[in-house]
Amino acid sequence: MLRSSCLICASSVEPFISFGKMPIANGFLTAAQLADEYFYELDVVFCPTCGMVQLGHLVEPEKMFHENYAFFSSTSTRMAKHFEQFADSVAAVLSPRSDPLVVEIGSNDGIMLRHFAERGTRHLGVEPSKNVAEIASSRGVRTISRFFDEDLAREILEQHGPADAVLGANVMCHIANIHSVVAGVKRLLKPEGVLVFEDPYLGDIVELTSYDQIYDEHVFYFSVRSLSALFAMHDLEIVDVQRQPVHGGSMRYVVGHEGARVASARVVRQTAKEAELGLGEARTFVDLRERIERSRGMLRQALDSLRAGGNRVVGYGATSKSTTVINYCGITAEHLEFISDTTPIKQGKRSPGAHIPVRPYAEFQRQYPDYALLFAWNHSQEILAKEGDFMRQGGRFLVYVPEVHLVDSDQA
Ligand code: SAH
Ligand code: TYD
């Protein structure tokens, strides 16, 4: 049954959209697994009281984050650079302190923490997905393979002492028991310590109609307003916000103990901007739902007509986001010959739900298709820059964010 109360403030929530039955977004399948695939209802609800947009049905974390987790952070060179800069900015603040401790929640393959390890800074990664945690450890990043929550924060505090910085990227919005996580962070942070984290931003999802950000792992769609409500319940406050041009539009939040720091004017400005955008109002989500439905119609029409015209079309990037698009729009192996992806664990498997084959990037290069449906649109800069040959030979990218359109060598 659809949850009726908000995970943040317990007020009544309102339904926003139902995408129907969905598989696990990162649940790529071997032939033997095709028959008993797990499905849940992908629904989103909106809390008019605190403004948090959130899933209406939750998937157990253990079904998503485990020893076969398919998302490896270091597959994008642009993101590697981004996290190097993120680490540098934190290291600059910590440099005057003696023997600081940095804890990262959801540290994956060590893409960010390795920069602290290389500096010899005390650090600890918390990463429940064992396969990616092992990669981090093998790179010299100290990692424990557990789910972060208040109990674990207590253990970390006992063993390592209080933290100067707790970091997180694309993880806080994944955790349904967010109150336990925030309580743990509160406990772990020194009086002058900060929590610095970033996640896809609700304002960008609304502005870009990037509904593919909605899937099982993304329990929350954060705004400054809804997070301010959450942190206030734990005597923490947002002291700075910074837009980040990654993952289709993210926001970085700097959070401190209440009253410990002077908040930047950016926090007030961004909250006012959210009110202008209508992020707290039900009509915004009615409008977004209509745009999502229109987008689905246009994408299906484009793919149906490419198929009718006998074109070879492949998917580019077996992203988690693509699972929502493929299954919601009814895209099948009839539309896409295969999906090209550079991540070894996804290759040779079938996509969640629609069971489209996932093949190595070399297959894409071996014989360019006529069209590539750009599922990794958030990495378009990096991808368009390296796919000059494909486009010069007449290949085109079909993109659906912010609306359905084609990109050829003239526009790239
Ligand atoms: N920070 C990386 C990885 C993001 S993917 C990046 O931005 O690229 C989200 C990661 O969070 C996964 O590796 C997942 O295993 C981890 N995760 C999920 N729930 C968690 C929890 N409760 N505590 C710590 N990590 C968690
Ligand atoms: P990404 O968009 O980062 O995340 P999510 O899974 O959360 O939606 O996923 C990018 C996927 O695209 C990943 O499986 C690697 C793949 N990829 C390529 O195949 N080629 C590329 O050039 C890039 C940048 C990514």
CSV table of N, CA, C and O in Angstrom, one decimal, residues 34-117:
chain,number,residue,atom,x,y,z
A,34,LEU,N,16.6,-14.5,-15.1
A,34,LEU,CA,15.5,-13.8,-15.8
A,34,LEU,C,14.2,-14.2,-15.3
A,34,LEU,O,13.2,-13.4,-15.3
A,35,ALA,N,14.0,-15.5,-14.9
A,35,ALA,CA,12.7,-16.0,-14.6
A,35,ALA,C,12.1,-15.4,-13.2
A,35,ALA,O,10.9,-15.3,-13.1
A,36,ASP,N,13.0,-15.1,-12.3
A,36,ASP,CA,12.4,-14.7,-11.0
A,36,ASP,C,12.9,-13.3,-10.6
A,36,ASP,O,13.4,-13.1,-9.5
A,37,GLU,N,12.6,-12.4,-11.5
A,37,GLU,CA,13.0,-11.0,-11.2
A,37,GLU,C,12.1,-10.3,-10.2
A,37,GLU,O,10.9,-10.5,-10.2
A,38,TYR,N,12.6,-9.5,-9.4
A,38,TYR,CA,11.8,-8.8,-8.3
A,38,TYR,C,11.3,-7.5,-8.9
A,38,TYR,O,12.0,-6.7,-9.6
A,39,PHE,N,10.0,-7.2,-8.6
A,39,PHE,CA,9.4,-6.0,-9.0
A,39,PHE,C,8.7,-5.3,-7.9
A,39,PHE,O,8.3,-6.0,-6.9
A,40,TYR,N,8.6,-4.0,-7.9
A,40,TYR,CA,7.9,-3.2,-6.9
A,40,TYR,C,7.1,-2.1,-7.6
A,40,TYR,O,7.3,-1.9,-8.8
A,41,GLU,N,6.3,-1.4,-6.9
A,41,GLU,CA,5.5,-0.3,-7.5
A,41,GLU,C,6.3,1.0,-7.4
A,41,GLU,O,6.7,1.4,-6.2
A,42,LEU,N,6.7,1.6,-8.5
A,42,LEU,CA,7.4,2.9,-8.4
A,42,LEU,C,6.4,4.1,-8.4
A,42,LEU,O,5.8,4.4,-9.4
A,43,ASP,N,6.2,4.6,-7.2
A,43,ASP,CA,5.3,5.7,-7.0
A,43,ASP,C,6.0,6.8,-6.3
A,43,ASP,O,6.9,6.6,-5.4
A,44,VAL,N,5.7,8.1,-6.5
A,44,VAL,CA,6.3,9.2,-5.8
A,44,VAL,C,5.2,10.0,-5.1
A,44,VAL,O,4.1,10.2,-5.7
A,45,VAL,N,5.4,10.4,-3.9
A,45,VAL,CA,4.5,11.2,-3.1
A,45,VAL,C,5.2,12.5,-2.7
A,45,VAL,O,6.4,12.6,-2.8
A,46,PHE,N,4.4,13.5,-2.3
A,46,PHE,CA,4.9,14.8,-2.0
A,46,PHE,C,4.3,15.3,-0.7
A,46,PHE,O,3.1,15.0,-0.4
A,47,CYS,N,5.2,15.8,0.2
A,47,CYS,CA,4.7,16.3,1.5
A,47,CYS,C,4.4,17.8,1.5
A,47,CYS,O,5.4,18.6,1.4
A,48,PRO,N,3.2,18.2,1.5
A,48,PRO,CA,2.9,19.6,1.5
A,48,PRO,C,3.4,20.4,2.7
A,48,PRO,O,3.6,21.6,2.7
A,49,THR,N,3.7,19.6,3.8
A,49,THR,CA,4.1,20.3,5.1
A,49,THR,C,5.6,20.6,5.1
A,49,THR,O,5.9,21.8,5.2
A,50,CYS,N,6.4,19.7,4.8
A,50,CYS,CA,7.9,20.0,4.8
A,50,CYS,C,8.5,20.1,3.4
A,50,CYS,O,9.6,20.5,3.2
A,51,GLY,N,7.7,19.7,2.4
A,51,GLY,CA,8.1,19.8,1.0
A,51,GLY,C,8.9,18.7,0.5
A,51,GLY,O,9.4,18.7,-0.7
A,52,MET,N,9.1,17.6,1.3
A,52,MET,CA,10.0,16.5,0.8
A,52,MET,C,9.2,15.6,-0.3
A,52,MET,O,8.1,15.2,0.0
A,53,VAL,N,9.8,15.4,-1.4
A,53,VAL,CA,9.3,14.5,-2.4
A,53,VAL,C,10.0,13.2,-2.2
A,53,VAL,O,11.2,13.1,-1.9
A,54,GLN,N,9.3,12.1,-2.2
A,54,GLN,CA,9.8,10.8,-1.8
A,54,GLN,C,9.1,9.7,-2.4
A,54,GLN,O,7.9,9.8,-2.8
A,55,LEU,N,9.7,8.5,-2.4
A,55,LEU,CA,9.0,7.3,-2.9
A,55,LEU,C,7.8,6.9,-2.0
A,55,LEU,O,7.9,7.0,-0.8
A,56,GLY,N,6.8,6.3,-2.7
A,56,GLY,CA,5.6,5.9,-1.9
A,56,GLY,C,5.8,4.4,-1.5
A,56,GLY,O,5.1,4.0,-0.6
A,57,HIS,N,6.6,3.7,-2.2
A,57,HIS,CA,6.9,2.3,-1.8
A,57,HIS,C,8.4,2.2,-1.7
A,57,HIS,O,9.2,2.6,-2.5
A,58,LEU,N,8.9,1.5,-0.6
A,58,LEU,CA,10.4,1.4,-0.4
A,58,LEU,C,10.8,0.0,-0.7
A,58,LEU,O,10.1,-1.0,-0.5
A,59,VAL,N,12.0,-0.1,-1.3
A,59,VAL,CA,12.7,-1.4,-1.6
A,59,VAL,C,13.7,-1.6,-0.5
A,59,VAL,O,14.4,-0.6,-0.1
A,60,GLU,N,13.8,-2.8,0.1
A,60,GLU,CA,14.8,-3.1,1.1
A,60,GLU,C,16.2,-2.8,0.7
A,60,GLU,O,16.6,-3.2,-0.4
A,61,PRO,N,17.0,-2.1,1.5
A,61,PRO,CA,18.4,-1.7,1.0
A,61,PRO,C,19.2,-2.9,0.6
A,61,PRO,O,19.9,-2.8,-0.4
A,62,GLU,N,19.0,-4.0,1.3
A,62,GLU,CA,19.8,-5.2,1.0
A,62,GLU,C,19.5,-5.8,-0.4
A,62,GLU,O,20.3,-6.5,-1.0
A,63,LYS,N,18.4,-5.4,-1.0
A,63,LYS,CA,18.0,-5.9,-2.4
A,63,LYS,C,18.8,-5.0,-3.4
A,63,LYS,O,18.9,-5.4,-4.5
A,64,MET,N,19.3,-3.8,-3.0
A,64,MET,CA,19.9,-2.9,-3.9
A,64,MET,C,21.4,-2.9,-3.7
A,64,MET,O,22.2,-2.7,-4.7
A,65,PHE,N,21.9,-2.9,-2.5
A,65,PHE,CA,23.3,-2.7,-2.2
A,65,PHE,C,23.9,-4.0,-1.6
A,65,PHE,O,23.6,-4.3,-0.4
A,66,HIS,N,24.7,-4.6,-2.4
A,66,HIS,CA,25.2,-5.9,-2.0
A,66,HIS,C,26.5,-6.2,-2.7
A,66,HIS,O,27.0,-5.3,-3.4
A,67,GLU,N,26.9,-7.5,-2.7
A,67,GLU,CA,28.3,-7.8,-3.2
A,67,GLU,C,28.3,-7.8,-4.8
A,67,GLU,O,29.3,-7.9,-5.4
A,68,ASN,N,27.1,-7.7,-5.4
A,68,ASN,CA,27.1,-7.6,-6.9
A,68,ASN,C,26.6,-6.2,-7.3
A,68,ASN,O,26.0,-6.1,-8.4
A,69,TYR,N,26.8,-5.2,-6.6
A,69,TYR,CA,26.3,-3.9,-6.9
A,69,TYR,C,27.0,-3.4,-8.3
A,69,TYR,O,28.2,-3.6,-8.5
A,70,ALA,N,26.1,-2.9,-9.1
A,70,ALA,CA,26.6,-2.7,-10.5
A,70,ALA,C,27.1,-1.2,-10.8
A,70,ALA,O,27.6,-1.0,-11.9
A,71,PHE,N,27.0,-0.3,-9.8
A,71,PHE,CA,27.4,1.0,-10.1
A,71,PHE,C,28.8,1.2,-9.5
A,71,PHE,O,29.0,1.2,-8.3
A,72,PHE,N,29.8,1.5,-10.4
A,72,PHE,CA,31.1,1.7,-10.1
A,72,PHE,C,31.4,3.2,-10.4
A,72,PHE,O,31.4,3.6,-11.5
A,73,SER,N,31.7,4.0,-9.3
A,73,SER,CA,31.8,5.4,-9.5
A,73,SER,C,32.9,5.8,-10.5
A,73,SER,O,32.7,6.8,-11.2
A,74,SER,N,33.9,5.1,-10.6
A,74,SER,CA,35.1,5.5,-11.4
A,74,SER,C,35.0,5.3,-12.9
A,74,SER,O,35.9,5.4,-13.6
A,75,THR,N,33.7,5.0,-13.4
A,75,THR,CA,33.6,4.7,-14.8
A,75,THR,C,33.6,6.1,-15.6
A,75,THR,O,33.7,6.0,-16.8
A,76,SER,N,33.4,7.2,-14.9
A,76,SER,CA,33.4,8.5,-15.6
A,76,SER,C,34.6,9.3,-15.3
A,76,SER,O,34.9,9.5,-14.1
A,77,THR,N,35.4,9.7,-16.3
A,77,THR,CA,36.6,10.5,-16.0
A,77,THR,C,36.2,11.9,-15.5
A,77,THR,O,36.8,12.5,-14.7
A,78,ARG,N,35.0,12.4,-16.0
A,78,ARG,CA,34.6,13.7,-15.5
A,78,ARG,C,34.2,13.6,-14.0
A,78,ARG,O,34.6,14.5,-13.3
A,79,MET,N,33.6,12.5,-13.6
A,79,MET,CA,33.3,12.4,-12.2
A,79,MET,C,34.5,12.2,-11.3
A,79,MET,O,34.6,12.7,-10.2
A,80,ALA,N,35.5,11.5,-11.9
A,80,ALA,CA,36.8,11.4,-11.1
A,80,ALA,C,37.4,12.8,-10.9
A,80,ALA,O,37.8,13.1,-9.8
A,81,LYS,N,37.3,13.6,-11.8
A,81,LYS,CA,37.9,15.0,-11.7
A,81,LYS,C,37.0,15.8,-10.7
A,81,LYS,O,37.5,16.5,-9.8
A,82,HIS,N,35.7,15.6,-10.8
A,82,HIS,CA,34.8,16.3,-9.9
A,82,HIS,C,35.1,15.9,-8.5
A,82,HIS,O,35.1,16.8,-7.6
A,83,PHE,N,35.3,14.6,-8.2
A,83,PHE,CA,35.5,14.2,-6.8
A,83,PHE,C,36.9,14.6,-6.3
A,83,PHE,O,37.1,14.8,-5.1
A,84,GLU,N,37.8,14.7,-7.2
A,84,GLU,CA,39.2,15.2,-6.9
A,84,GLU,C,39.0,16.7,-6.4
A,84,GLU,O,39.6,17.1,-5.3
A,85,GLN,N,38.2,17.5,-7.1
A,85,GLN,CA,38.0,18.9,-6.7
A,85,GLN,C,37.2,19.0,-5.4
A,85,GLN,O,37.5,19.8,-4.6
A,86,PHE,N,36.2,18.1,-5.2
A,86,PHE,CA,35.4,18.0,-4.0
A,86,PHE,C,36.4,17.8,-2.8
A,86,PHE,O,36.4,18.5,-1.8
A,87,ALA,N,37.3,16.7,-3.0
A,87,ALA,CA,38.2,16.4,-1.9
A,87,ALA,C,39.2,17.5,-1.7
A,87,ALA,O,39.5,17.9,-0.5
A,88,ASP,N,39.7,18.2,-2.7
A,88,ASP,CA,40.6,19.3,-2.6
A,88,ASP,C,40.0,20.4,-1.7
A,88,ASP,O,40.6,21.0,-0.9
A,89,SER,N,38.7,20.7,-2.0
A,89,SER,CA,38.1,21.8,-1.3
A,89,SER,C,37.9,21.5,0.2
A,89,SER,O,38.1,22.4,1.0
A,90,VAL,N,37.6,20.3,0.5
A,90,VAL,CA,37.5,19.9,1.9
A,90,VAL,C,38.9,19.9,2.6
A,90,VAL,O,39.1,20.4,3.7
A,91,ALA,N,39.9,19.3,1.8
A,91,ALA,CA,41.2,19.3,2.4
A,91,ALA,C,41.8,20.7,2.7
A,91,ALA,O,42.5,20.9,3.7
A,92,ALA,N,41.4,21.6,1.9
A,92,ALA,CA,41.9,23.0,2.1
A,92,ALA,C,41.4,23.6,3.4
A,92,ALA,O,42.1,24.2,4.2
A,93,VAL,N,40.1,23.2,3.7
A,93,VAL,CA,39.5,23.7,5.0
A,93,VAL,C,40.1,23.0,6.2
A,93,VAL,O,40.3,23.6,7.2
A,94,LEU,N,40.5,21.7,6.0
A,94,LEU,CA,41.0,20.9,7.1
A,94,LEU,C,42.5,21.1,7.4
A,94,LEU,O,43.0,20.8,8.4
A,95,SER,N,43.2,21.7,6.4
A,95,SER,CA,44.6,21.7,6.5
A,95,SER,C,45.2,22.3,7.7
A,95,SER,O,46.2,21.9,8.2
A,96,PRO,N,44.6,23.4,8.3
A,96,PRO,CA,45.2,23.9,9.5
A,96,PRO,C,45.0,23.0,10.8
A,96,PRO,O,45.6,23.3,11.8
A,97,ARG,N,44.1,22.1,10.7
A,97,ARG,CA,43.8,21.3,11.9
A,97,ARG,C,44.8,20.2,12.1
A,97,ARG,O,45.3,19.6,11.1
A,98,SER,N,44.9,19.8,13.3
A,98,SER,CA,45.9,18.7,13.6
A,98,SER,C,45.2,17.3,13.5
A,98,SER,O,44.1,17.1,14.2
A,99,ASP,N,45.7,16.5,12.7
A,99,ASP,CA,45.2,15.1,12.5
A,99,ASP,C,43.7,15.0,12.3
A,99,ASP,O,43.0,14.3,13.1
A,100,PRO,N,43.1,15.7,11.3
A,100,PRO,CA,41.7,15.6,11.2
A,100,PRO,C,41.2,14.2,10.7
A,100,PRO,O,42.0,13.5,10.2
A,101,LEU,N,39.9,14.0,11.0
A,101,LEU,CA,39.3,12.7,10.5
A,101,LEU,C,38.2,13.0,9.5
A,101,LEU,O,37.3,13.8,9.8
A,102,VAL,N,38.2,12.3,8.4
A,102,VAL,CA,37.2,12.5,7.4
A,102,VAL,C,36.4,11.1,7.2
A,102,VAL,O,37.1,10.1,7.0
A,103,VAL,N,35.1,11.1,7.3
A,103,VAL,CA,34.3,9.9,7.2
A,103,VAL,C,33.5,10.1,5.9
A,103,VAL,O,32.8,11.2,5.8
A,104,GLU,N,33.5,9.2,5.0
A,104,GLU,CA,32.6,9.3,3.9
A,104,GLU,C,31.5,8.2,3.9
A,104,GLU,O,31.8,7.0,4.1
A,105,ILE,N,30.3,8.6,3.7
A,105,ILE,CA,29.1,7.6,3.7
A,105,ILE,C,29.0,7.3,2.2
A,105,ILE,O,28.9,8.2,1.3
A,106,GLY,N,28.9,6.0,1.8
A,106,GLY,CA,28.7,5.6,0.4
A,106,GLY,C,29.9,5.9,-0.4
A,106,GLY,O,29.8,6.5,-1.5
A,107,SER,N,31.1,5.5,0.0
A,107,SER,CA,32.3,5.8,-0.6
A,107,SER,C,32.6,5.0,-1.9
A,107,SER,O,33.6,5.3,-2.5
A,108,ASN,N,31.8,4.0,-2.1
A,108,ASN,CA,31.9,3.2,-3.4
A,108,ASN,C,33.3,2.7,-3.6
A,108,ASN,O,33.9,2.2,-2.7
A,109,ASP,N,33.9,3.0,-4.8
A,109,ASP,CA,35.2,2.4,-5.1
A,109,ASP,C,36.3,3.3,-4.7
A,109,ASP,O,37.5,3.1,-5.1
A,110,GLY,N,36.0,4.3,-3.8
A,110,GLY,CA,37.1,5.2,-3.3
A,110,GLY,C,37.4,6.4,-4.1
A,110,GLY,O,38.4,7.1,-3.9
A,111,ILE,N,36.5,6.7,-5.1
A,111,ILE,CA,36.7,7.8,-6.0
A,111,ILE,C,37.1,9.1,-5.4
A,111,ILE,O,37.9,9.9,-5.9
A,112,MET,N,36.5,9.4,-4.2
A,112,MET,CA,36.8,10.6,-3.5
A,112,MET,C,37.8,10.4,-2.4
A,112,MET,O,38.8,11.2,-2.3
A,113,LEU,N,37.6,9.4,-1.6
A,113,LEU,CA,38.5,9.2,-0.4
A,113,LEU,C,40.0,8.9,-0.8
A,113,LEU,O,40.9,9.2,0.0
A,114,ARG,N,40.2,8.4,-2.0
A,114,ARG,CA,41.6,8.1,-2.3
A,114,ARG,C,42.4,9.4,-2.3
A,114,ARG,O,43.6,9.3,-2.0
A,115,HIS,N,41.8,10.5,-2.5
A,115,HIS,CA,42.6,11.8,-2.4
A,115,HIS,C,43.0,12.1,-1.0
A,115,HIS,O,44.0,12.8,-0.8
A,116,PHE,N,42.2,11.7,0.0
A,116,PHE,CA,42.6,11.8,1.4
A,116,PHE,C,43.6,10.8,1.8
A,116,PHE,O,44.6,11.1,2.5
A,117,ALA,N,43.4,9.6,1.3
A,117,ALA,CA,44.4,8.5,1.6
A,117,ALA,C,45.8,8.9,1.0
A,117,ALA,O,46.8,8.8,1.7
